Amino acid sequence: VGRGQSGSSQKIVAAEMAGQEAARQRHLNQDTDGEESASAQPEAWKIHYEKSWLHRRWSSLLHKDKQARKAGQLFSGLLAMNVVFLGCAFISSMIFNRVAITLHDVKIFFSILKILSLCWIIYYLLCTSRKPHAVLYRDSHAGPVWVQGSLVLFGACTILLHVFGIGYNISHIHCKSQLEILFPCIEIIFICIQTYLLWRHCKDCTQVQHNLTRCGLMLTMATDLLLWLLAVTNDSVHKEIESALKGNGNSSCTCPNTTACRVFQKGYVLLYPFNMEYCLIGSSMLYVMWKNVGRRIPPHHAIHAKPKFKLRGVIYGLLLGISALLLGICIFLTYQIQATSSAPNQEALVLYYSYYVVLLPMMAVGAVAGTVIHGLEERELDTLKNPTRSLDVILLMGAALGQIGISYFSIVAIVATNPGDLLDRLILTYAVSLIIQHITQNIFIIEGLHRQPLVEDPDARLAGQEPTPPPVYPLEIRQEIRRVSHAYSHTFGRLNWKRKALKEISIFLVLCNIILWIMPTFGMHPAFENGLEKSFYGYSTWFAIVNFGLPLGVFYRMHSVGGLLEVYVSS
């Protein structure tokens, strides 16, 4: 029996070993099959499936449409580039060789460009925009209210400027050409019709006559840029008015009515920067229209909820901003009263630069604090492609170069002459503070524009409905919910603190930029009155430098207000 039991146990062990060997062999076979199938799988991925005719036709049409759009943009851009280069050649020839190319020749060339632009604008208003399906989409981000309001304001001031110019030329008609009266009249007509176009159609995404519309927009934009460049470099009228005011004018060309001539002269000098500002705004709006030609906006981009502007909970930044605004208005009125009676004395200039020396560092500190808070926020970066936001950033950075350039020229002049009086030291401190303030504010605005706006709690939209009874959970789950809710409240409280700080900083910077926009816009130009840079660089060179940077500086302040308001609302 013992031998039988041991024999049966040996058979069982042998059967188990045979079964294990068979299972091992099957496992190896499965691995081998898996490797063969894995090695054969990439071959299956290489199978080319024939696409349908409709899919290939639709892809071909999209590709051709994209190519046509790029070709149209390239051709119209080359047209604008050639027109700008030709105008720059005329202006440079007038500056360096006044005998061969005179100011009358340049104005005749510019009048031709204005007439051609007016022909296209009238055709667009009467024909293109009225065609069926001409404007199927409108860009909600293009042409905000503050840009349109600034365009109308600067356009009205530019028209008034040319009215003063016409009056000044009529009072000197016995010694001036009649073309001097014709040129401002053409300019007034051009400004009126262009302002109407930009006011009514700046949001259009034109879907018909793409190439003609692009070329017309580029021609008009090139005309505005050349008008701005001519206004920057042409100092002949300013020299004539300055010599007349000092009593050094030509005796053969005097004005019979001294009072009227003085009014025309003062008004022309006061309103001269508005012309350059209008040209810059018009060029930027025309560029946005050019980018939107042929653009198709998806429905989920066209319809979106905009956050509302509210001043709830903002106290300290609002009070500081209002204080800076009121103090700046008082300094502005004091300066203007002295400038009207005579040239501003040194006390007025010291008061002006002292105000800036105090205000600019405060703005820089606020911008740095806001940038740090942006880095501590839980909001994610908005990485979606947004052409309007990209253009805002480019305009913000480009416009900042105006005042930064003037500041660097002032620093070089002051350091080279090594003056020691109080006014020159204030100007040096003002120039350095202005550079720092521009850089810090740009970083703060750009960081804020690239943050996703905070949305309201979706449960708030269910207000007014009957609340559903909360479900009953076990004790452990209720304790976990209570712990998570406490952590969420703590996080939400910190978020509220950050949002409140960002709103305080934003509203303070908005009010500060408003007063810094008002001062140079309405005739406060100490850079012209201060004689250090003028004597160091020469009248014509310093005139070109200031007229290049001053309108950009005004445009920067205005554009900063719009960007800061967006940062405030999105916070």
Coordinates of C-alpha atoms in Angstrom, one line a residue:
V1 CA 0.0 0.0 0.0
G2 CA 2.9 2.3 0.9
R3 CA 4.5 1.7 -2.5
G4 CA 1.2 2.3 -4.2
Q5 CA 0.7 5.6 -2.4
S6 CA 4.2 6.8 -3.3
G7 CA 3.7 5.8 -6.9
S8 CA 0.5 7.7 -7.2
S9 CA 2.1 10.8 -5.5
Q10 CA 4.9 10.7 -8.0
K11 CA 2.4 10.6 -10.9
I12 CA 0.6 13.6 -9.5
V13 CA 3.9 15.5 -9.2
A14 CA 4.8 14.5 -12.7
A15 CA 1.4 15.6 -14.0
E16 CA 1.7 19.0 -12.2
M17 CA 5.2 19.5 -13.7
A18 CA 3.9 18.6 -17.2
G19 CA 1.0 21.1 -16.7
Q20 CA 3.4 23.8 -15.6
E21 CA 5.7 23.1 -18.6
A22 CA 2.7 23.3 -21.0
A23 CA 1.5 26.6 -19.4
R24 CA 5.0 28.0 -19.7
Q25 CA 5.1 27.0 -23.4
R26 CA 1.7 28.6 -24.0
H27 CA 2.9 31.8 -22.3
L28 CA 6.0 31.9 -24.5
N29 CA 3.9 31.3 -27.6
Q30 CA 1.6 34.2 -26.5
D31 CA 4.6 36.5 -26.0
T32 CA 6.0 35.6 -29.4
D33 CA 2.6 36.2 -31.0
G34 CA 2.3 39.6 -29.2
E35 CA 5.7 40.6 -30.4
E36 CA 4.9 39.6 -34.0
S37 CA 1.6 41.5 -33.8
A38 CA 3.3 44.6 -32.3
S39 CA 5.9 44.4 -35.0
A40 CA 3.2 44.0 -37.6
Q41 CA 1.1 46.9 -36.2
P42 CA 3.2 49.8 -37.5
E43 CA 2.6 48.2 -41.0
A44 CA -1.1 48.6 -40.5
W45 CA -0.6 52.3 -39.5
K46 CA 1.0 52.9 -42.9
I47 CA -2.2 52.1 -44.7
H48 CA -3.2 55.1 -46.8
Y49 CA -6.9 55.7 -46.8
E50 CA -8.3 57.6 -49.8
K51 CA -10.1 60.8 -48.8
S52 CA -13.4 61.7 -50.3
W53 CA -13.7 64.1 -53.2
L54 CA -15.6 66.6 -51.0
H55 CA -12.9 66.6 -48.3
R56 CA -10.1 67.1 -50.9
R57 CA -12.1 69.9 -52.7
W58 CA -12.8 71.7 -49.4
S59 CA -9.2 71.5 -48.3
S60 CA -8.1 72.8 -51.7
L61 CA -10.5 75.8 -51.4
L62 CA -9.3 76.6 -47.9
H63 CA -5.7 76.5 -49.0
K64 CA -6.4 78.7 -52.0
D65 CA -8.3 81.2 -49.8
K66 CA -5.4 81.4 -47.4
Q67 CA -2.9 81.9 -50.2
A68 CA -5.0 84.6 -51.8
R69 CA -5.3 86.4 -48.5
K70 CA -1.5 86.3 -47.9
A71 CA -0.9 87.5 -51.5
G72 CA -3.4 90.4 -51.1
Q73 CA -1.7 91.5 -47.8
L74 CA 1.7 91.2 -49.4
F75 CA 0.8 93.3 -52.5
S76 CA -1.0 96.0 -50.5
G77 CA 1.8 96.1 -48.0
L78 CA 4.3 96.6 -50.8
L79 CA 2.1 99.4 -52.1
A80 CA 2.1 101.2 -48.8
M81 CA 5.9 100.7 -48.4
N82 CA 6.6 102.3 -51.8
V83 CA 4.3 105.2 -51.1
V84 CA 6.0 105.8 -47.7
F85 CA 9.5 105.6 -49.2
L86 CA 8.6 108.0 -51.9
G87 CA 7.1 110.5 -49.4
C88 CA 10.2 110.2 -47.2
A89 CA 12.3 110.9 -50.2
F90 CA 10.3 114.1 -50.9
I91 CA 10.5 115.2 -47.2
S92 CA 14.3 114.5 -47.0
S93 CA 14.9 116.4 -50.2
M94 CA 13.0 119.3 -48.9
I95 CA 15.0 119.3 -45.7
F96 CA 18.5 119.0 -47.3
N97 CA 17.9 120.8 -50.6
R98 CA 15.2 123.5 -50.2
V99 CA 16.0 124.9 -53.7
A100 CA 15.2 121.8 -55.8
I101 CA 12.3 120.5 -53.7
T102 CA 10.3 123.1 -51.8
L103 CA 7.5 122.8 -49.3
H104 CA 5.0 123.6 -52.0
D105 CA 6.1 120.5 -54.0
V106 CA 5.7 118.3 -51.0
K107 CA 2.3 119.6 -50.3
I108 CA 1.2 119.1 -53.9
F109 CA 2.4 115.4 -53.7
F110 CA 0.5 115.0 -50.4
S111 CA -2.6 116.6 -51.8
I112 CA -2.6 114.0 -54.6
L113 CA -2.4 111.2 -52.1
K114 CA -5.3 112.7 -50.1
I115 CA -7.4 113.0 -53.2
L116 CA -6.7 109.3 -54.2
S117 CA -7.5 108.2 -50.6
L118 CA -10.7 110.2 -50.6
C119 CA -11.8 108.6 -53.9
W120 CA -11.3 105.1 -52.4
I121 CA -13.1 106.1 -49.1
I122 CA -16.1 107.4 -51.0
Y123 CA -16.2 104.3 -53.2
Y124 CA -16.1 102.1 -50.0
L125 CA -18.8 104.0 -48.3
L126 CA -21.1 104.1 -51.3
C127 CA -20.4 100.8 -53.1
T128 CA -18.3 98.3 -51.2
S129 CA -20.0 98.4 -47.8
R130 CA -23.5 98.3 -49.4
K131 CA -22.9 95.1 -51.4
P132 CA -24.8 92.0 -50.3
H133 CA -22.8 90.0 -47.8
A134 CA -20.1 92.7 -47.7
V135 CA -19.9 92.8 -43.9
L136 CA -20.9 89.4 -42.4
Y137 CA -18.7 89.8 -39.3
R138 CA -17.7 92.6 -37.0
D139 CA -14.6 92.6 -34.7
S140 CA -15.9 93.5 -31.3
H141 CA -12.4 94.2 -30.0
A142 CA -11.5 96.7 -32.8
G143 CA -12.2 100.4 -32.3
P144 CA -13.3 100.6 -28.6
V145 CA -15.2 103.7 -27.4
W146 CA -12.2 105.5 -26.0
V147 CA -10.3 105.2 -29.3
Q148 CA -13.3 106.5 -31.3
G149 CA -13.8 109.3 -28.9
S150 CA -10.1 110.3 -29.1
L151 CA -10.3 110.1 -32.9
V152 CA -13.2 112.5 -33.0
L153 CA -11.6 114.9 -30.4
F154 CA -8.3 115.0 -32.2
G155 CA -10.0 115.3 -35.5
A156 CA -12.0 118.3 -34.4
C157 CA -8.9 120.0 -32.9
T158 CA -7.0 119.3 -36.2
I159 CA -9.8 120.9 -38.2
L160 CA -9.6 123.9 -35.9
L161 CA -5.9 124.0 -36.4
H162 CA -6.3 124.2 -40.1
V163 CA -8.9 126.9 -39.7
F164 CA -6.4 129.0 -37.7
G165 CA -3.9 128.2 -40.5
I166 CA -6.3 129.4 -43.2
G167 CA -6.9 132.6 -41.2
Y168 CA -3.2 133.2 -40.7
N169 CA -2.6 132.7 -44.5
I170 CA -5.5 135.0 -45.4
S171 CA -4.1 137.7 -43.2
H172 CA -0.8 137.4 -45.1
I173 CA -2.4 136.9 -48.6
H174 CA -0.5 139.9 -50.0
C175 CA 2.8 138.0 -49.6
K176 CA 1.7 134.3 -49.7
S177 CA 0.6 132.0 -52.4
Q178 CA -3.1 131.2 -52.8
L179 CA -2.1 127.5 -52.7
E180 CA -1.4 128.0 -48.9
I181 CA -5.2 128.4 -48.5
L182 CA -6.1 125.4 -50.8
F183 CA -3.9 122.9 -49.0
P184 CA -5.7 123.2 -45.6
C185 CA -9.1 123.0 -47.3
I186 CA -8.2 119.7 -48.8
E187 CA -6.9 118.5 -45.4
I188 CA -10.1 119.5 -43.7
I189 CA -12.2 117.5 -46.3
F190 CA -9.8 114.5 -45.9
I191 CA -10.1 114.5 -42.1
C192 CA -13.9 114.8 -42.1
I193 CA -14.5 111.9 -44.5
Q194 CA -11.8 109.7 -43.0
T195 CA -13.2 110.2 -39.5
Y196 CA -16.6 109.2 -40.7
L197 CA -15.2 106.0 -42.2
L198 CA -13.3 105.1 -39.1
W199 CA -16.3 105.9 -36.8
R200 CA -18.8 103.8 -38.8
H201 CA -16.7 101.0 -40.2
C202 CA -13.7 100.4 -38.0
K203 CA -15.1 97.0 -36.9
D204 CA -15.9 95.8 -40.4
C205 CA -14.5 92.4 -41.6
T206 CA -15.1 93.0 -45.3
Q207 CA -15.8 89.9 -47.3
V208 CA -16.0 91.4 -50.8
Q209 CA -13.4 93.2 -53.0
H210 CA -10.6 92.1 -50.8
N211 CA -7.7 93.3 -52.8
L212 CA -9.2 96.7 -53.6
T213 CA -10.1 97.3 -50.0
R214 CA -6.7 96.3 -48.8
C215 CA -4.9 98.6 -51.2
G216 CA -7.2 101.5 -50.4
L217 CA -6.6 101.0 -46.6
M218 CA -2.9 100.8 -47.1
L219 CA -2.9 103.9 -49.3
T220 CA -4.8 105.9 -46.7
M221 CA -2.6 104.6 -43.9
A222 CA 0.5 105.6 -45.8
T223 CA -0.9 109.0 -46.3
D224 CA -1.6 109.4 -42.6
L225 CA 2.0 108.3 -41.7
L226 CA 3.5 110.7 -44.2
L227 CA 1.3 113.6 -42.8
W228 CA 2.6 112.7 -39.3
L229 CA 6.2 112.6 -40.6
L230 CA 5.8 116.0 -42.3
A231 CA 4.3 117.5 -39.1
V232 CA 7.3 116.2 -37.1
T233 CA 10.0 117.6 -39.4
N234 CA 8.4 120.8 -40.8
D235 CA 9.3 123.7 -38.5
S236 CA 9.0 126.5 -41.1
V237 CA 5.6 127.8 -39.7
H238 CA 6.9 127.6 -36.1
K239 CA 10.0 129.6 -37.0
E240 CA 7.9 132.2 -38.8
I241 CA 5.5 132.5 -35.9
E242 CA 8.3 132.7 -33.4
S243 CA 10.2 135.4 -35.3
A244 CA 7.0 137.4 -35.7
L245 CA 6.2 137.1 -32.0
K246 CA 9.7 138.4 -31.2
G247 CA 9.4 141.3 -33.6
N248 CA 12.0 139.9 -36.0
G249 CA 9.7 139.1 -38.9
N250 CA 10.1 140.2 -42.5
S251 CA 8.9 143.8 -42.9
S252 CA 7.6 143.0 -46.4
C253 CA 5.2 140.4 -45.0
T254 CA 3.5 141.9 -42.0
C255 CA -0.1 141.4 -40.9
P256 CA -2.3 144.5 -41.0
N257 CA -4.4 143.3 -38.0
T258 CA -2.0 142.5 -35.2
T259 CA -4.7 141.2 -32.8
A260 CA -6.2 138.7 -35.3
C261 CA -2.7 137.5 -36.3
R262 CA -1.7 136.9 -32.7
V263 CA -4.8 134.9 -32.1
F264 CA -4.1 132.8 -35.2
Q265 CA -0.5 132.3 -34.2
K266 CA -1.2 131.3 -30.7
G267 CA -4.0 128.9 -31.7
Y268 CA -1.9 127.3 -34.4
V269 CA 1.0 126.6 -32.0
L270 CA -1.4 125.4 -29.3
L271 CA -3.2 122.9 -31.5
Y272 CA -0.2 121.7 -33.5
P273 CA 0.3 118.4 -31.6
F274 CA -3.3 117.4 -32.2
N275 CA -2.6 116.9 -35.9
M276 CA 0.2 114.4 -35.2
E277 CA -1.9 112.6 -32.6
Y278 CA -4.8 112.3 -35.1
C279 CA -2.5 110.8 -37.8
L280 CA -1.2 108.2 -35.3
I281 CA -4.7 107.1 -34.2
G282 CA -6.0 107.0 -37.7
S283 CA -3.1 104.9 -38.9
S284 CA -3.6 102.3 -36.1
M285 CA -7.3 102.0 -36.8
L286 CA -6.8 101.6 -40.5
Y287 CA -4.2 98.9 -39.8
V288 CA -6.8 97.0 -37.8
M289 CA -9.3 97.3 -40.6
W290 CA -6.7 96.0 -43.0
K291 CA -6.0 93.0 -40.8
N292 CA -9.8 92.2 -40.6
V293 CA -10.3 92.2 -44.4
G294 CA -11.5 88.7 -45.3
R295 CA -11.5 87.5 -41.7
R296 CA -14.2 85.1 -40.6
I297 CA -15.0 85.2 -36.8
P298 CA -16.4 82.0 -35.3
P299 CA -19.7 82.4 -33.4
H300 CA -18.2 81.6 -30.0
H301 CA -15.7 84.4 -30.5
A302 CA -18.2 86.9 -31.9
I303 CA -20.6 86.5 -29.0
H304 CA -19.1 86.8 -25.5
A305 CA -20.0 88.4 -22.2
K306 CA -17.9 91.4 -21.3
P307 CA -17.2 92.2 -17.7
K308 CA -18.6 95.4 -16.4
F309 CA -16.7 98.4 -14.9
K310 CA -17.6 98.9 -11.2
L311 CA -15.9 101.0 -8.6
R312 CA -17.2 98.9 -5.7
G313 CA -14.6 98.5 -2.9
V314 CA -11.9 100.8 -4.4
I315 CA -10.9 103.5 -1.9
Y316 CA -7.2 104.2 -1.5
G317 CA -6.2 104.1 -5.1
L318 CA -9.2 106.2 -6.1
L319 CA -8.4 108.9 -3.4
L320 CA -4.7 109.0 -4.3
G321 CA -5.5 109.2 -8.0
I322 CA -8.1 112.0 -7.5
S323 CA -5.6 113.9 -5.4
A324 CA -2.9 113.6 -8.1
L325 CA -5.4 114.6 -10.8
L326 CA -6.6 117.8 -8.9
L327 CA -3.0 118.8 -8.0
G328 CA -2.0 118.3 -11.7
I329 CA -4.9 120.5 -12.9
C330 CA -3.8 123.3 -10.5
I331 CA -0.2 123.1 -11.8
F332 CA -1.5 123.0 -15.4
L333 CA -3.6 126.1 -14.9
T334 CA -0.8 128.0 -13.2
Y335 CA 1.6 127.1 -16.0
Q336 CA -1.0 128.1 -18.7
I337 CA -1.7 131.5 -17.1
Q338 CA 2.0 132.4 -17.0
A339 CA 2.5 131.1 -20.6
T340 CA -0.4 133.2 -21.8
S341 CA 0.9 136.5 -20.4
S342 CA 4.6 135.8 -21.2
A343 CA 7.1 133.0 -21.4
P344 CA 6.9 130.6 -18.4
N345 CA 9.4 131.6 -15.7
Q346 CA 11.8 129.3 -13.9
E347 CA 9.4 128.9 -10.9
A348 CA 6.7 127.5 -13.1
L349 CA 9.1 125.0 -14.7
V350 CA 10.4 124.0 -11.2
L351 CA 6.9 123.4 -10.0
Y352 CA 6.1 121.3 -13.1
Y353 CA 9.1 119.1 -12.9
S354 CA 8.8 118.7 -9.1
Y355 CA 5.3 117.4 -9.6
Y356 CA 6.5 114.8 -12.1
V357 CA 9.5 113.8 -9.9
V358 CA 7.1 113.0 -7.0
L359 CA 4.4 111.3 -9.1
L360 CA 6.4 109.1 -11.5
P361 CA 8.2 107.1 -8.7
M362 CA 4.8 106.5 -7.0
M363 CA 3.5 105.1 -10.3
A364 CA 6.6 103.0 -10.8
V365 CA 6.2 101.5 -7.3
G366 CA 2.6 100.7 -7.9
A367 CA 3.3 99.0 -11.2
V368 CA 6.0 96.9 -9.6
A369 CA 3.7 95.9 -6.8
G370 CA 1.0 95.0 -9.3
T371 CA 3.4 92.9 -11.3
V372 CA 4.4 91.0 -8.2
I373 CA 0.8 90.3 -7.3
H374 CA 0.2 89.1 -10.9
G375 CA 2.9 86.5 -10.3
L376 CA 1.2 85.4 -7.0
E377 CA -2.2 85.0 -8.6
E378 CA -3.9 81.7 -9.2
R379 CA -5.3 82.9 -12.6
E380 CA -3.9 81.1 -15.6
L381 CA -2.3 82.8 -18.6
D382 CA -4.5 83.3 -21.6
T383 CA -2.4 81.7 -24.4
L384 CA -5.1 81.9 -27.1
K385 CA -4.2 83.8 -30.3
N386 CA -5.7 87.3 -30.1
P387 CA -4.7 89.7 -32.9
T388 CA -6.2 92.7 -31.1
R389 CA -4.3 92.1 -27.9
S390 CA -1.1 91.6 -29.9
L391 CA -1.6 94.9 -31.6
D392 CA -2.3 96.6 -28.3
V393 CA 1.0 95.3 -26.9
I394 CA 2.9 96.5 -30.0
L395 CA 1.3 99.9 -29.9
L396 CA 2.0 100.2 -26.1
M397 CA 5.7 99.3 -26.6
G398 CA 6.1 101.4 -29.7
A399 CA 4.4 104.5 -28.2
A400 CA 6.6 104.3 -25.1
L401 CA 9.7 104.9 -27.3
G402 CA 8.6 108.6 -27.8
Q403 CA 9.1 109.8 -24.2
I404 CA 11.9 107.4 -23.6
G405 CA 13.8 108.8 -26.6
I406 CA 13.3 112.4 -25.4
S407 CA 14.4 111.5 -21.9
Y408 CA 17.7 109.9 -23.2
F409 CA 18.4 113.0 -25.3
S410 CA 17.8 115.2 -22.3
I411 CA 20.1 113.1 -20.1
V412 CA 22.9 113.3 -22.7
A413 CA 22.5 117.1 -23.0
I414 CA 22.4 117.7 -19.2
V415 CA 25.4 115.3 -18.4
A416 CA 27.5 116.8 -21.2
T417 CA 27.0 120.4 -20.2
N418 CA 27.3 119.6 -16.5
P419 CA 25.0 122.3 -15.2
G420 CA 24.5 122.8 -11.5
D421 CA 21.2 124.7 -11.0
L422 CA 18.1 123.2 -9.4
L423 CA 16.0 123.1 -12.7
D424 CA 18.6 121.0 -14.5
R425 CA 18.9 118.6 -11.7
L426 CA 15.1 118.2 -11.6
I427 CA 15.0 117.6 -15.4
L428 CA 17.7 114.9 -15.0
T429 CA 15.7 113.2 -12.2
Y430 CA 12.5 113.6 -14.3
A431 CA 14.1 111.9 -17.3
V432 CA 15.4 108.9 -15.4
S433 CA 12.1 108.5 -13.5
L434 CA 10.1 108.7 -16.7
I435 CA 12.1 105.9 -18.3
I436 CA 11.7 103.6 -15.2
Q437 CA 8.0 104.4 -15.0
H438 CA 7.4 103.5 -18.7
I439 CA 9.1 100.2 -18.4
T440 CA 7.4 99.1 -15.1
Q441 CA 4.0 100.2 -16.3
N442 CA 4.4 98.4 -19.6
I443 CA 5.3 95.1 -17.8
F444 CA 2.3 95.5 -15.5
I445 CA -0.2 96.1 -18.3
I446 CA 1.1 93.3 -20.5
E447 CA 1.0 90.9 -17.6
G448 CA -2.6 91.9 -16.9
L449 CA -3.7 91.6 -20.5
H450 CA -2.4 88.1 -20.7
R451 CA -4.3 86.9 -17.7
Q452 CA -7.6 85.1 -18.0
P453 CA -10.5 87.2 -16.6
L454 CA -12.2 85.9 -13.5
V455 CA -15.7 84.7 -14.0
E456 CA -18.5 84.8 -11.5
D457 CA -19.6 81.8 -9.5
P458 CA -22.0 79.8 -11.7
D459 CA -24.1 79.2 -8.6
A460 CA -24.9 82.9 -8.4
R461 CA -26.8 82.6 -11.7
L462 CA -29.2 80.2 -10.0
A463 CA -30.3 82.8 -7.5
G464 CA -34.1 83.0 -7.2
Q465 CA -34.6 79.3 -7.8
E466 CA -35.7 77.0 -5.0
P467 CA -32.7 75.4 -3.4
T468 CA -32.5 71.6 -3.4
P469 CA -32.1 70.0 0.0
P470 CA -28.5 68.9 0.6
P471 CA -27.9 65.1 0.6
V472 CA -27.2 63.3 3.8
Y473 CA -23.6 61.9 4.0
P474 CA -21.9 59.8 6.6
L475 CA -19.9 61.5 9.4
E476 CA -16.5 61.0 7.8
I477 CA -17.6 62.5 4.4
R478 CA -19.2 65.5 6.2
Q479 CA -15.9 66.2 8.1
E480 CA -13.9 66.0 4.8
I481 CA -16.4 68.4 3.1
R482 CA -16.1 70.8 6.0
R483 CA -12.3 70.7 5.8
V484 CA -12.3 71.3 2.0
S485 CA -14.8 74.2 2.3
H486 CA -12.6 75.9 5.0
A487 CA -9.5 75.5 2.7
Y488 CA -11.5 76.9 -0.2
S489 CA -12.7 79.9 1.8
H490 CA -9.2 80.6 2.9
T491 CA -8.0 80.5 -0.7
F492 CA -10.9 82.6 -1.9
G493 CA -10.2 85.2 0.8
R494 CA -6.6 85.5 -0.4
L495 CA -7.8 85.9 -4.0
N496 CA -10.1 88.7 -3.0
W497 CA -7.2 90.5 -1.3
K498 CA -5.1 90.2 -4.5
R499 CA -8.0 91.3 -6.7
K500 CA -8.7 94.3 -4.4
A501 CA -5.0 95.3 -4.5
L502 CA -4.9 95.0 -8.3
K503 CA -8.0 97.2 -8.6
E504 CA -6.6 99.8 -6.3
I505 CA -3.3 100.0 -8.3
S506 CA -5.1 100.0 -11.7
I507 CA -7.5 102.8 -10.8
F508 CA -4.6 104.9 -9.4
L509 CA -2.6 104.4 -12.5
V510 CA -5.6 105.2 -14.7
L511 CA -6.1 108.6 -13.0
C512 CA -2.4 109.4 -13.1
N513 CA -2.2 108.6 -16.8
I514 CA -5.2 110.8 -17.4
I515 CA -3.6 113.9 -15.9
L516 CA -0.3 113.1 -17.7
W517 CA -2.3 112.9 -20.9
I518 CA -4.2 116.2 -20.3
M519 CA -1.0 118.3 -19.6
P520 CA 0.8 117.8 -23.0
T521 CA -2.4 117.5 -25.0
F522 CA -3.7 120.9 -24.1
G523 CA -0.6 122.9 -24.6
M524 CA 1.8 122.3 -21.7
H525 CA 5.1 121.7 -23.5
P526 CA 8.1 122.6 -21.2
A527 CA 10.5 120.8 -23.5
F528 CA 10.0 123.6 -26.0
E529 CA 10.5 126.3 -23.3
N530 CA 13.5 124.8 -21.6
G531 CA 16.6 126.3 -23.4
L532 CA 19.2 123.7 -22.4
E533 CA 18.4 121.0 -25.0
K534 CA 17.5 123.6 -27.6
S535 CA 20.9 125.3 -27.4
F536 CA 22.7 121.9 -27.2
Y537 CA 21.1 120.2 -30.2
G538 CA 20.0 123.3 -32.2
Y539 CA 16.5 124.5 -32.9
S540 CA 15.6 122.3 -35.9
T541 CA 17.0 119.1 -34.4
W542 CA 15.4 119.6 -31.0
F543 CA 12.1 120.5 -32.8
A544 CA 12.2 117.2 -34.7
I545 CA 13.0 115.2 -31.6
V546 CA 10.3 116.7 -29.5
N547 CA 7.7 116.6 -32.3
F548 CA 8.6 112.9 -32.8
G549 CA 8.4 111.9 -29.2
L550 CA 5.6 114.2 -27.8
P551 CA 2.7 112.8 -29.9
L552 CA 3.9 109.3 -29.2
G553 CA 3.9 110.2 -25.5
V554 CA 0.4 111.5 -25.6
F555 CA -0.7 108.4 -27.6
Y556 CA 1.0 106.2 -25.0
R557 CA -0.9 107.8 -22.1
M558 CA -4.2 107.5 -23.8
H559 CA -3.5 103.8 -24.8
S560 CA -2.3 103.1 -21.3
V561 CA -5.6 104.3 -19.9
G562 CA -7.4 101.8 -22.1
G563 CA -5.1 98.9 -21.2
L564 CA -5.3 99.7 -17.4
L565 CA -9.1 99.8 -17.6
E566 CA -9.0 96.3 -19.1
V567 CA -6.7 95.1 -16.3
Y568 CA -9.0 96.7 -13.8
V569 CA -12.1 95.0 -15.2
S570 CA -10.5 91.6 -15.6
S571 CA -9.3 91.7 -12.0

